mmCIF file of C-alpha atoms in Angstrom:
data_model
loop_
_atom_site.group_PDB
_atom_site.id
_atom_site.type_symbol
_atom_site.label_atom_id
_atom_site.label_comp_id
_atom_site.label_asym_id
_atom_site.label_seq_id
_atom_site.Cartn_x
_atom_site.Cartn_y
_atom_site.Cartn_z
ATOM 1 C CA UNK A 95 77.329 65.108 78.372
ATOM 2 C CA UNK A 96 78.782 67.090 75.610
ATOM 3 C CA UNK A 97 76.682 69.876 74.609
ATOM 4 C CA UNK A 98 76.933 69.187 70.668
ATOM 5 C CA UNK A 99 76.067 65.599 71.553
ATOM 6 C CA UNK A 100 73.057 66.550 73.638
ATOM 7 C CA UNK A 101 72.079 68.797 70.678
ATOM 8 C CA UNK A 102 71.655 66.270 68.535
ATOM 9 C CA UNK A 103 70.078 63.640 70.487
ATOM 10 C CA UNK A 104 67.635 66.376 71.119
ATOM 11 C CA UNK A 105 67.184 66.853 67.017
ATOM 12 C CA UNK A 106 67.039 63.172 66.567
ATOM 13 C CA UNK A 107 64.197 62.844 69.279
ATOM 14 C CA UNK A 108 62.214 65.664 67.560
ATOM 15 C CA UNK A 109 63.033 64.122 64.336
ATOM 16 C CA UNK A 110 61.486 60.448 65.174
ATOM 17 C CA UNK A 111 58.513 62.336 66.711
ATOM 18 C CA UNK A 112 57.637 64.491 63.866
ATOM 19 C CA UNK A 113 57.819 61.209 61.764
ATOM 20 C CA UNK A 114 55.543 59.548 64.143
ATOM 21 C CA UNK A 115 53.333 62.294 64.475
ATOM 22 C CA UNK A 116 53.053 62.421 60.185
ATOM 23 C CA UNK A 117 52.686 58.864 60.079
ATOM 24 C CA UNK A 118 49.673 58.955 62.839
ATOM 25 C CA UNK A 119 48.195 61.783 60.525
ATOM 26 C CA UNK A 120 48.358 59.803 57.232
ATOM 27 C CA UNK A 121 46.571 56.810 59.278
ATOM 28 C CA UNK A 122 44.263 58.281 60.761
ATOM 29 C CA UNK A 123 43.120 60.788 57.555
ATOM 30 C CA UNK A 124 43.026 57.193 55.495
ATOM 31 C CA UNK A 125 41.131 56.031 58.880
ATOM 32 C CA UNK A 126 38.890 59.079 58.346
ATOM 33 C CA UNK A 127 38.717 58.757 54.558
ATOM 34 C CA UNK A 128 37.127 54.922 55.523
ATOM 35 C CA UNK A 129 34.461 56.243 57.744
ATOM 36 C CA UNK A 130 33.314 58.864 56.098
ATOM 37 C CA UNK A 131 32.113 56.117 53.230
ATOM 38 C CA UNK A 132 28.391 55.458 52.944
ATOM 39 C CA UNK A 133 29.145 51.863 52.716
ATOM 40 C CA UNK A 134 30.432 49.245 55.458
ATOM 41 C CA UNK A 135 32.949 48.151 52.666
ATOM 42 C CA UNK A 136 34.651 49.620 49.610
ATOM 43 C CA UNK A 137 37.143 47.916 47.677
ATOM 44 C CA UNK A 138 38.620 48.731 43.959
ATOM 45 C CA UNK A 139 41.364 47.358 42.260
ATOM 46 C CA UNK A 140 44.242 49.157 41.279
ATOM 47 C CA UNK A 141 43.590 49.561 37.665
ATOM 48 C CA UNK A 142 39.865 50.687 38.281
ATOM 49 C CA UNK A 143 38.688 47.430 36.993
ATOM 50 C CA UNK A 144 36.932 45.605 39.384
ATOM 51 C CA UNK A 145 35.447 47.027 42.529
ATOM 52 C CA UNK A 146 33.268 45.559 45.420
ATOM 53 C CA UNK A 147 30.621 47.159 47.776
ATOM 54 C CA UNK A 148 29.071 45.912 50.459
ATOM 55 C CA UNK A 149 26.147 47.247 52.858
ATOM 56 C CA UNK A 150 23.064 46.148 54.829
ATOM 57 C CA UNK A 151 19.765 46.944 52.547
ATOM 58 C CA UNK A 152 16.725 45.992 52.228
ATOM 59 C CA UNK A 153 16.725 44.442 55.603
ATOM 60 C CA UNK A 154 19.035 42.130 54.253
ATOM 61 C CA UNK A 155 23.195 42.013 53.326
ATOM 62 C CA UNK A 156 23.662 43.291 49.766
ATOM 63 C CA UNK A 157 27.094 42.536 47.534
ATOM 64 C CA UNK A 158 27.373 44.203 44.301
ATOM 65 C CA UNK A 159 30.785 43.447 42.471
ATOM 66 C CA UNK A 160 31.772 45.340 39.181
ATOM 67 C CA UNK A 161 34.140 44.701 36.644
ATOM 68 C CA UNK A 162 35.598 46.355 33.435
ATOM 69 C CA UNK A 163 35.502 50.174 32.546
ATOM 70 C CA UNK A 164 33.769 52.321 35.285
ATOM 71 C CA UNK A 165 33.485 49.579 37.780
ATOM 72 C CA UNK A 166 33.352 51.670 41.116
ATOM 73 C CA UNK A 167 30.617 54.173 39.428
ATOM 74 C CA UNK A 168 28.777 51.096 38.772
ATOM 75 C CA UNK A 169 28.815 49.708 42.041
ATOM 76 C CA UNK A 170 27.347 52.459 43.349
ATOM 77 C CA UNK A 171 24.773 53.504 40.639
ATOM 78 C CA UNK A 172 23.494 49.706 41.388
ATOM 79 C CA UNK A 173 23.153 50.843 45.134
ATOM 80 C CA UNK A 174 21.561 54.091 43.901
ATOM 81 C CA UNK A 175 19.041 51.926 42.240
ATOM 82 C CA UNK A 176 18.295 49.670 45.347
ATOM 83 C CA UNK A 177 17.898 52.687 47.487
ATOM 84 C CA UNK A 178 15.559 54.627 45.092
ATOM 85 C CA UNK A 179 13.380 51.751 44.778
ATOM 86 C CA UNK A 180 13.239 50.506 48.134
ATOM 87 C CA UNK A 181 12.906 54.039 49.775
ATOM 88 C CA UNK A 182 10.462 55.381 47.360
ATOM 89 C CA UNK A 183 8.176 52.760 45.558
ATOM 90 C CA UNK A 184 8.648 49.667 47.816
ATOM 91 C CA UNK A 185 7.819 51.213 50.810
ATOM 92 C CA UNK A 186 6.238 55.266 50.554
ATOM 93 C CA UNK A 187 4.236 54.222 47.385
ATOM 94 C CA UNK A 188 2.640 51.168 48.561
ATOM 95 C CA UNK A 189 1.830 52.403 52.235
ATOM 96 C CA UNK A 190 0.154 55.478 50.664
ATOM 97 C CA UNK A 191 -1.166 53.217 48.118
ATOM 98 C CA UNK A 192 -3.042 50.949 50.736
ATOM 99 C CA UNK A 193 -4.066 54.427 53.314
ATOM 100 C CA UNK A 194 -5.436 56.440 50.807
ATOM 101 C CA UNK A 195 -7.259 53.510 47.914
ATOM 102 C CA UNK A 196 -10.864 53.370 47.552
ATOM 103 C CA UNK A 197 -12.888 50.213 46.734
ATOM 104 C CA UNK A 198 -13.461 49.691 42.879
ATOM 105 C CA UNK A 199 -11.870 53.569 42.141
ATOM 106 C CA UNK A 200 -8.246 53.525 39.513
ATOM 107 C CA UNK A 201 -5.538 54.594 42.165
ATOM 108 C CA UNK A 202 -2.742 56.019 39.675
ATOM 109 C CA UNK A 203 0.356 54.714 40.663
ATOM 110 C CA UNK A 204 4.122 55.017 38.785
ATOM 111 C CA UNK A 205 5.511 53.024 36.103
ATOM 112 C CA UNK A 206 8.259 50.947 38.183
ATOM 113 C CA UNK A 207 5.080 50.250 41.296
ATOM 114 C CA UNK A 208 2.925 49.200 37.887
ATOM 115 C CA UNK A 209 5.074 47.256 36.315
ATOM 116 C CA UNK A 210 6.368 45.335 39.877
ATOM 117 C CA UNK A 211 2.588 44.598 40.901
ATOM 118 C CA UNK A 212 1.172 43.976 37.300
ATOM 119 C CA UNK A 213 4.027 40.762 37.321
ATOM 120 C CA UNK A 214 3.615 39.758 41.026
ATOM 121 C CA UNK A 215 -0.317 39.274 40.403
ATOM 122 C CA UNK A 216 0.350 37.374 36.613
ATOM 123 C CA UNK A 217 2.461 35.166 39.139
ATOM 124 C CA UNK A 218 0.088 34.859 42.067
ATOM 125 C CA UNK A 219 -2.755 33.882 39.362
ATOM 126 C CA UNK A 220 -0.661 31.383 37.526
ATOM 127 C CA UNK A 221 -0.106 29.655 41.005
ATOM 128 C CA UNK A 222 -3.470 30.053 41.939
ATOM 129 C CA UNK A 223 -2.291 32.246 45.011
ATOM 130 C CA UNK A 224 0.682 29.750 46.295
ATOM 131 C CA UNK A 225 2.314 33.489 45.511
ATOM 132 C CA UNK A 226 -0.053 35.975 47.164
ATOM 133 C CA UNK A 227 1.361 39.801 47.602
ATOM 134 C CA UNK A 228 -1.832 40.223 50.516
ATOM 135 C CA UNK A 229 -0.703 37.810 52.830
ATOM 136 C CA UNK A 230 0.477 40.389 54.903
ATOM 137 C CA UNK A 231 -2.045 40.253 57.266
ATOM 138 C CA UNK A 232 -0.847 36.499 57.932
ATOM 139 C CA UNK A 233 2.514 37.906 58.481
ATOM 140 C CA UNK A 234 1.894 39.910 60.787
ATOM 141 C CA UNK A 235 -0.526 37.464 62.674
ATOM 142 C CA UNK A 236 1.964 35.014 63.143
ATOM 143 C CA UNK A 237 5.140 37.660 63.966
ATOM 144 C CA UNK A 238 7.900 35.019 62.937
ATOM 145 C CA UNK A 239 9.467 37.880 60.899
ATOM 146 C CA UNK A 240 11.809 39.710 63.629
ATOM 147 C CA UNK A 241 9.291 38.754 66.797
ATOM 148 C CA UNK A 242 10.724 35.544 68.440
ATOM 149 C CA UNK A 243 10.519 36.573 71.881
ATOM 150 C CA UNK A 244 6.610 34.883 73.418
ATOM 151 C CA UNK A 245 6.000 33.012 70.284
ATOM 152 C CA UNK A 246 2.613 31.619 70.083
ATOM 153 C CA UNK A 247 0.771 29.612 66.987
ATOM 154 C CA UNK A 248 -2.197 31.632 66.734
ATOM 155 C CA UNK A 249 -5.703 30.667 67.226
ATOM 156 C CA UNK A 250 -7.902 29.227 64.304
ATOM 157 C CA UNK A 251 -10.704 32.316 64.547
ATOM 158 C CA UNK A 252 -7.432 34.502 64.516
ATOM 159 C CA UNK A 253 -5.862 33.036 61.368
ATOM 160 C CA UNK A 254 -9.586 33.021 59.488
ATOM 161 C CA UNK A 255 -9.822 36.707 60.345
ATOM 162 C CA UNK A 256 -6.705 37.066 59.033
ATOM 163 C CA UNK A 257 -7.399 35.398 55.751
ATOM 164 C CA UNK A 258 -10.605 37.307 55.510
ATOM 165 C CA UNK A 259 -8.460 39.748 53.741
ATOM 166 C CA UNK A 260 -6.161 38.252 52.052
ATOM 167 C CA UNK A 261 -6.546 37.709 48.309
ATOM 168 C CA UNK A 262 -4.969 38.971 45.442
ATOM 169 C CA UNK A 263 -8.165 38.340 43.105
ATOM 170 C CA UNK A 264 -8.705 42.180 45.143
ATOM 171 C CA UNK A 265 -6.559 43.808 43.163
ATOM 172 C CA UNK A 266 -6.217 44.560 39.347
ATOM 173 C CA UNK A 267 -4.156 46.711 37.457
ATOM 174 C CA UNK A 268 -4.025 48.108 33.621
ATOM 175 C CA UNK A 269 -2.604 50.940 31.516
ATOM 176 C CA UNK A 270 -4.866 53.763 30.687
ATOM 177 C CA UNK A 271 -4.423 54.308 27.116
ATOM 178 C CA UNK A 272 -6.833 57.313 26.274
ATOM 179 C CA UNK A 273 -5.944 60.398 24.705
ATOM 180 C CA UNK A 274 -5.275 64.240 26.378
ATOM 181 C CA UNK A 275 -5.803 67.264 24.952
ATOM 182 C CA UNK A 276 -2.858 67.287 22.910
ATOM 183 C CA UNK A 277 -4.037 63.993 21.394
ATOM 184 C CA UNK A 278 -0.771 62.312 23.465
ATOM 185 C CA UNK A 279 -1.264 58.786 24.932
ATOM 186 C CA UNK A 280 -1.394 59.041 28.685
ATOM 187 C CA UNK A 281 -0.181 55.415 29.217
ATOM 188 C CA UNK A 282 -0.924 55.755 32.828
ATOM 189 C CA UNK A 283 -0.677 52.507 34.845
ATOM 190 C CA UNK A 284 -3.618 52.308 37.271
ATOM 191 C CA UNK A 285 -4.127 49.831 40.504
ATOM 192 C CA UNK A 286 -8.259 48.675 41.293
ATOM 193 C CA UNK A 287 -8.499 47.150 44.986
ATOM 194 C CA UNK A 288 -12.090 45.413 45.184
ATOM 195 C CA UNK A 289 -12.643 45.123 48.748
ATOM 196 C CA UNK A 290 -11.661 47.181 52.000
ATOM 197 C CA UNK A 291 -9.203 46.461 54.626
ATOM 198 C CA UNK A 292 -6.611 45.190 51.864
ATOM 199 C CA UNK A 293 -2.849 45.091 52.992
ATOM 200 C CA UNK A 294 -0.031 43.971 50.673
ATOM 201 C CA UNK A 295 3.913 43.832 50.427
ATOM 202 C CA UNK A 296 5.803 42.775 47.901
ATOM 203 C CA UNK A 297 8.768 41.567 49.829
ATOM 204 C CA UNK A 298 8.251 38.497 48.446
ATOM 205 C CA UNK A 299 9.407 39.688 44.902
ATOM 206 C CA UNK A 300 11.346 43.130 46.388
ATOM 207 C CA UNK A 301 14.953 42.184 46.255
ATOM 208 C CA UNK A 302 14.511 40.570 42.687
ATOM 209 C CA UNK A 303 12.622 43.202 41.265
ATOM 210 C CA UNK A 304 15.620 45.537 42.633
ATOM 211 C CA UNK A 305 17.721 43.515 40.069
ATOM 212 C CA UNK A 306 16.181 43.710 37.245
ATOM 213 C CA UNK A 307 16.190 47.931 37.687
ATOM 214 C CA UNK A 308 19.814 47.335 37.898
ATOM 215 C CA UNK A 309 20.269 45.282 35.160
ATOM 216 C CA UNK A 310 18.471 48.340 32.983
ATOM 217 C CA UNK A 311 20.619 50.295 34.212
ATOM 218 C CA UNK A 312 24.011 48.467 34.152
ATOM 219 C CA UNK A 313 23.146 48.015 30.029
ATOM 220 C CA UNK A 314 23.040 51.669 29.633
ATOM 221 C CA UNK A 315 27.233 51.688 31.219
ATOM 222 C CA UNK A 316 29.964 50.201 29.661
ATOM 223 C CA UNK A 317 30.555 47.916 32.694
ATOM 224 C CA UNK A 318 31.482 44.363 31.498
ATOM 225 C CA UNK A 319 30.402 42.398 33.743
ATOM 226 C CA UNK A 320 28.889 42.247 37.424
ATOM 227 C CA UNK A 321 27.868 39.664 40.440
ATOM 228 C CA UNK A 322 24.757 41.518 42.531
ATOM 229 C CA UNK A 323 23.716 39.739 45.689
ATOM 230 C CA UNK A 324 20.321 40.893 47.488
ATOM 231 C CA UNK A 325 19.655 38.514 50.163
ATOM 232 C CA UNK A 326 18.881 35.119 48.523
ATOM 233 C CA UNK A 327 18.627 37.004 45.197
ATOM 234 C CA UNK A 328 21.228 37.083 42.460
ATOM 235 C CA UNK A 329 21.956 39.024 39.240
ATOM 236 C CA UNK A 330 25.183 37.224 37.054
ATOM 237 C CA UNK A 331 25.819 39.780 34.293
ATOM 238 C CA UNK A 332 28.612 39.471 31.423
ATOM 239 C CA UNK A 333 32.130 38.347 32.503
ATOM 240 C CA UNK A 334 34.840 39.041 34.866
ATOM 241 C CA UNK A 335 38.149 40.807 33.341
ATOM 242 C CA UNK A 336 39.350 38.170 32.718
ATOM 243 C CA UNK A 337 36.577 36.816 30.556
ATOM 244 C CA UNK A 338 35.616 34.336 32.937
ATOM 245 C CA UNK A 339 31.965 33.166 33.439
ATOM 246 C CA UNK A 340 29.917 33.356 37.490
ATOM 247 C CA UNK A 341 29.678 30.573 39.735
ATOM 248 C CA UNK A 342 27.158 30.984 42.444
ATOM 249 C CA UNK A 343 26.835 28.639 45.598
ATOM 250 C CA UNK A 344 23.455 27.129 46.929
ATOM 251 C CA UNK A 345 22.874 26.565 50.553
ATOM 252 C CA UNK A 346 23.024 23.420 52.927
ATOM 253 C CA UNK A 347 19.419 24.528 53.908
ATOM 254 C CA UNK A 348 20.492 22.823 57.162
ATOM 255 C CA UNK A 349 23.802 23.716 57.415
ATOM 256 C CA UNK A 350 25.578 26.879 58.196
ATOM 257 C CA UNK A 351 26.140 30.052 55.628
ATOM 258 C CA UNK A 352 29.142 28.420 54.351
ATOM 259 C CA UNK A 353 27.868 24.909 54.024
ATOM 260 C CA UNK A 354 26.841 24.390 50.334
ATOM 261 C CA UNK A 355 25.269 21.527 48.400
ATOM 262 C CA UNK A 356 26.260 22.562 44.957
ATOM 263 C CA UNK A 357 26.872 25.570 42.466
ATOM 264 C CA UNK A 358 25.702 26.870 39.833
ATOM 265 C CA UNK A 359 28.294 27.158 37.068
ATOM 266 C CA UNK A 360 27.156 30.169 34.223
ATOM 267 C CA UNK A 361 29.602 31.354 31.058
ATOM 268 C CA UNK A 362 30.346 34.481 30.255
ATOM 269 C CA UNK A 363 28.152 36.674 29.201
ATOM 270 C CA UNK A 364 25.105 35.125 31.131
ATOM 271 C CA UNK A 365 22.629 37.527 32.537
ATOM 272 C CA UNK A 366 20.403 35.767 34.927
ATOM 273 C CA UNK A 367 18.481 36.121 38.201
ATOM 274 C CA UNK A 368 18.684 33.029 40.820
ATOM 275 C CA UNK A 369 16.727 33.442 43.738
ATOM 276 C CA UNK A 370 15.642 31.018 46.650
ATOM 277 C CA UNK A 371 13.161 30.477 49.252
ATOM 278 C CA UNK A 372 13.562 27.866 51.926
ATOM 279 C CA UNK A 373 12.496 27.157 55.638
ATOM 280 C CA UNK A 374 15.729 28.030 57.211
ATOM 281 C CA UNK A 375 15.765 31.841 56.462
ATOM 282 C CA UNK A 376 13.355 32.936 58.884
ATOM 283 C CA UNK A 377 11.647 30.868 61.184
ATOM 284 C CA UNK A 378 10.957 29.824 65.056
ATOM 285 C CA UNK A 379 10.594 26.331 66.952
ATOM 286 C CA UNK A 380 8.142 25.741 69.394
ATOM 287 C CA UNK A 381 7.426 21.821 71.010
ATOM 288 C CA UNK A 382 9.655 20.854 68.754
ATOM 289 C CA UNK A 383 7.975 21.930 65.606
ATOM 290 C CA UNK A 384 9.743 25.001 63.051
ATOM 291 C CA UNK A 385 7.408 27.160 62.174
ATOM 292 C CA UNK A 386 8.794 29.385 58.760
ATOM 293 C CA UNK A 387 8.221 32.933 57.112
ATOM 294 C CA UNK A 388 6.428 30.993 53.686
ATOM 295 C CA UNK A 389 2.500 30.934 54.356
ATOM 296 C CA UNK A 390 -0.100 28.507 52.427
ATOM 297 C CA UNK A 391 -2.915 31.233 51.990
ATOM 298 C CA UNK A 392 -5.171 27.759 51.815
ATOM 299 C CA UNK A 393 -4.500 26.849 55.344
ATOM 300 C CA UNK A 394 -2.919 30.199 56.880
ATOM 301 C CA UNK A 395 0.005 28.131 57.890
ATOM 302 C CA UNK A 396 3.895 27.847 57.148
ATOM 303 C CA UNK A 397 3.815 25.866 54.010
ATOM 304 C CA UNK A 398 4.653 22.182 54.135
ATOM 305 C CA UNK A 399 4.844 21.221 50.756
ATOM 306 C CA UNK A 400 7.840 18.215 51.096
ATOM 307 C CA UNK A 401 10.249 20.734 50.096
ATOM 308 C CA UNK A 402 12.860 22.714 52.200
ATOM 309 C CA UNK A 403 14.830 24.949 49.561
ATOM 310 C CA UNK A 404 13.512 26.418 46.360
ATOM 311 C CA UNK A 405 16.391 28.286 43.924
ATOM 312 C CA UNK A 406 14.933 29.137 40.525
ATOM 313 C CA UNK A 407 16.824 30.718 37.511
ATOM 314 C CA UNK A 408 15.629 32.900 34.907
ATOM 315 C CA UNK A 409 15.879 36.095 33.025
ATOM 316 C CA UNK A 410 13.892 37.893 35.629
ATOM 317 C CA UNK A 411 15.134 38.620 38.959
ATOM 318 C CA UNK A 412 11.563 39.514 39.839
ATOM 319 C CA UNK A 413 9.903 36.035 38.493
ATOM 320 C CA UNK A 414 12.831 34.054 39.670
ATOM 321 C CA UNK A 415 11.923 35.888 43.716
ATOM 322 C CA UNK A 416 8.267 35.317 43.327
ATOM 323 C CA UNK A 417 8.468 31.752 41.605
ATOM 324 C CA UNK A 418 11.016 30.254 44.376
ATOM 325 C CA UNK A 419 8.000 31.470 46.996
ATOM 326 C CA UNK A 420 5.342 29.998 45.088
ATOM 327 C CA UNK A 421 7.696 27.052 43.870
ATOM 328 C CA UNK A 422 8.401 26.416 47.779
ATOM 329 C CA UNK A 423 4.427 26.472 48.440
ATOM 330 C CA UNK A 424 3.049 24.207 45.803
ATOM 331 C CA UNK A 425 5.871 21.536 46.393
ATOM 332 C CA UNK A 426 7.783 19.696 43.302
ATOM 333 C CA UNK A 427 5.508 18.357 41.159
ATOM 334 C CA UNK A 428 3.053 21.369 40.838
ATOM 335 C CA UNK A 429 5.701 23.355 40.404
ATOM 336 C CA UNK A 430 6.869 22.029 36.682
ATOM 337 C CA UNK A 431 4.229 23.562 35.005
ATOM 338 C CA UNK A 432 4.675 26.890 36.160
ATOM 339 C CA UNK A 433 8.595 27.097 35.747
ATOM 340 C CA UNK A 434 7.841 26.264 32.092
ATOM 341 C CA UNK A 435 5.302 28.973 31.831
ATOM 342 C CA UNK A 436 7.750 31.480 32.703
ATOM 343 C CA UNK A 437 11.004 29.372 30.754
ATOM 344 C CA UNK A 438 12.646 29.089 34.065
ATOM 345 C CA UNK A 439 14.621 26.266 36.007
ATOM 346 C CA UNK A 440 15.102 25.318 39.699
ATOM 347 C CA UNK A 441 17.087 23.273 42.180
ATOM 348 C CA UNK A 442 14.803 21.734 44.701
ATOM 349 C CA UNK A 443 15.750 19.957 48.206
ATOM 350 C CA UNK A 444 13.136 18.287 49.781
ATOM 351 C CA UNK A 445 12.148 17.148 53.533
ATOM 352 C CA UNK A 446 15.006 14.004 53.333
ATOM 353 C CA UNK A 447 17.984 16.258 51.737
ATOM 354 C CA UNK A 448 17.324 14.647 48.346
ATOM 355 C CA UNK A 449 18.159 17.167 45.646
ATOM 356 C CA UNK A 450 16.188 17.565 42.234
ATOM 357 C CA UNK A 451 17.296 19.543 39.553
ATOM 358 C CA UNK A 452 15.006 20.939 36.291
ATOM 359 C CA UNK A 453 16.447 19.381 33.172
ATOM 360 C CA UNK A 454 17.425 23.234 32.392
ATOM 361 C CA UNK A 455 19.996 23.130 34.575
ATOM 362 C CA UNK A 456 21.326 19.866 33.952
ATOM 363 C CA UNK A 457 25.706 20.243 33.414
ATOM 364 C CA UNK A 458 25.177 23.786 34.973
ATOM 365 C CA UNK A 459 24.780 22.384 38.762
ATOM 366 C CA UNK A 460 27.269 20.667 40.261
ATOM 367 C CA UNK A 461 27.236 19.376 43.561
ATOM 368 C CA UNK A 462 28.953 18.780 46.563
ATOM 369 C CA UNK A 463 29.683 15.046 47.664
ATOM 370 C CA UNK A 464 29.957 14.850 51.617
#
């Protein structure tokens, strides 16, 4: 072979490999880029306007989408939030809370922990306990939550022992409002636990409390509109870019994820919490019975209230997550009154599929014919 000739197909060969090898670079830096995210998935528009995170939090799948000026900032300042909360006051504050209390002594506890438990017991009294934040004891009893390996109902003594402790009518809480020195309200929010052995979690209101911290803080950006999914907890805030309102979809509570029977339709510049409880999220079968995460405090048991689903909407994301519990536990008809109290609305399904809607939400839900 000519020498020239061989030259060159040499320089091409080193030419296409130095290409390749660039090329491999560029991926796998991008590759890199990916992986070195904090977040299973990061998406943003090109113009900056509309961005969408999504991560595992909370012990549930959380979907925060952003849009207007600042949207990726925003996405993750509402993750900020859900971490802060969930790391610090959700789950530090309340386990030293219940180690270190002493019966009938103020435990001084911080503003957002005040504030979260001050509304979760004005909801567990309205319902007379059909929302209870101490029925962890229960929960653990009956280990449906994450424990379905050598399920067994438990005993009766073992589910009165249980309910020995349960009771929020324990606990109180109230703002200090004396003086100091410097004549300076202390406004100090204080937690009383009457009796010993308490335990409490306020899972049952968590992920919508979470929302309404983001909410305070999305008002203080310029964001124009966002879509934050916690679980079975919602936030619709504002508008898309494109001015349009949020539609959110309500599950088949015995069909798959993607099996709906209806949606909610909201207009721009909504700002809502929807949240629901139902049978289906958590729950085992043994003989041929399904045994759920929702307890009755009045018999220790899964409730069975004729209902299956409970979504309620309201301003609140944490009294729309503690209403759908306590909605699902008293069953339709006891449930009007206290949706009213708290100017909310709710889509019930009940034991035969039948859907019922509050008249709030009447032209807002539309369902899904077979």
């Amino acid at each position: 072979m000519d020498r020239k000739i061989s030259t060159a197909l040499k320089m091409l060969a080193l030419s296409i490999a130095l290409v390749f090898i660039y090329k491999l670079g560029v991926e796998n830096k991008n590759d890199t880029d990916r992986n070195d995210s904090q977040y299973a998935y990061v998406s943003t528009s090109a113009d900056g306007r509309e961005s969408r995170i999504r991560d595992y939090r909370m012990g549930t799948s959380v979907s925060v989408t952003t849009y207007g000026v600042g949207a990726e900032e925003s996405a993750v300042l509402a993750f900020e939030c859900i971490d802060r909360l969930d790391g610090q006051v959700l789950t530090l504050e309340i386990d030293r809370l219940v180690a270190d209390y002493k019966v009938g002594e103020p435990y001084r506890v911080s503003d957002e922990l005040y504030n979260a438990l001050r509304q979760s017991l004005d909801i567990c009294a309205d319902s007379n306990g059909a929302l209870d934040i101490t029925i962890e004891p229960l929960n653990r009893l009956w280990g449906i939550e994450g424990k379905y390996d050598g399920f067994q109902v438990p005993s009766d003594d073992e589910i009165s022992a249980a309910l020995d402790v349960v009771g929020y009518e324990n606990i109180s809480a109230y703002i200090d409002k004396s003086k100091d020195s410097n004549n300076v309200n202390n406004d100090a929010g204080y937690i009383v636990i009457d009796k010993e052995n308490m335990d409490f979690a306020i899972g049952a209101v968590g992920k919508g409390y979470a929302l309404d911290i983001i909410r305070e803080a999305l008002e203080k950006s310029e964001i124009q509109g966002a879509c934050v999914t916690i679980g079975g907890s919602i936030l619709v805030y504002g508008s898309k870019t494109n001015g349009e309102g949020f539609t959110v979809g309500i599950r088949n509570p015995r069909g798959d994820e993607a099996d709906l029977i209806g949606r909610l339709i909201f207009e721009a510049n909504d700002m809502v919490c929807i949240s629901t409880s139902g049978d289906y999220e958590k729950y085992v079968e043994s003989d041929g019975v399904r045994y759920h995460h929702i307890f009755d405090r009045s018999t220790g048991y899964p409730a069975k209230s004729g209902l299956i689903s409970v979504t309620v909407v309201c301003e609140s994301g944490l009294y729309s997550d503690g209403l759908s519990t306590a909605c699902f536990v008293l069953g339709y008809d006891k449930s009007l009154e206290l949706l009213e109290k708290y100017n909310a609305d709710a889509v019930f399904v009940n034991d035969d599929g039948n859907i019922i809607i509050t008249d709030g939400l009447k032209g807002k839900f539309i369902p899904i014919d077979d």
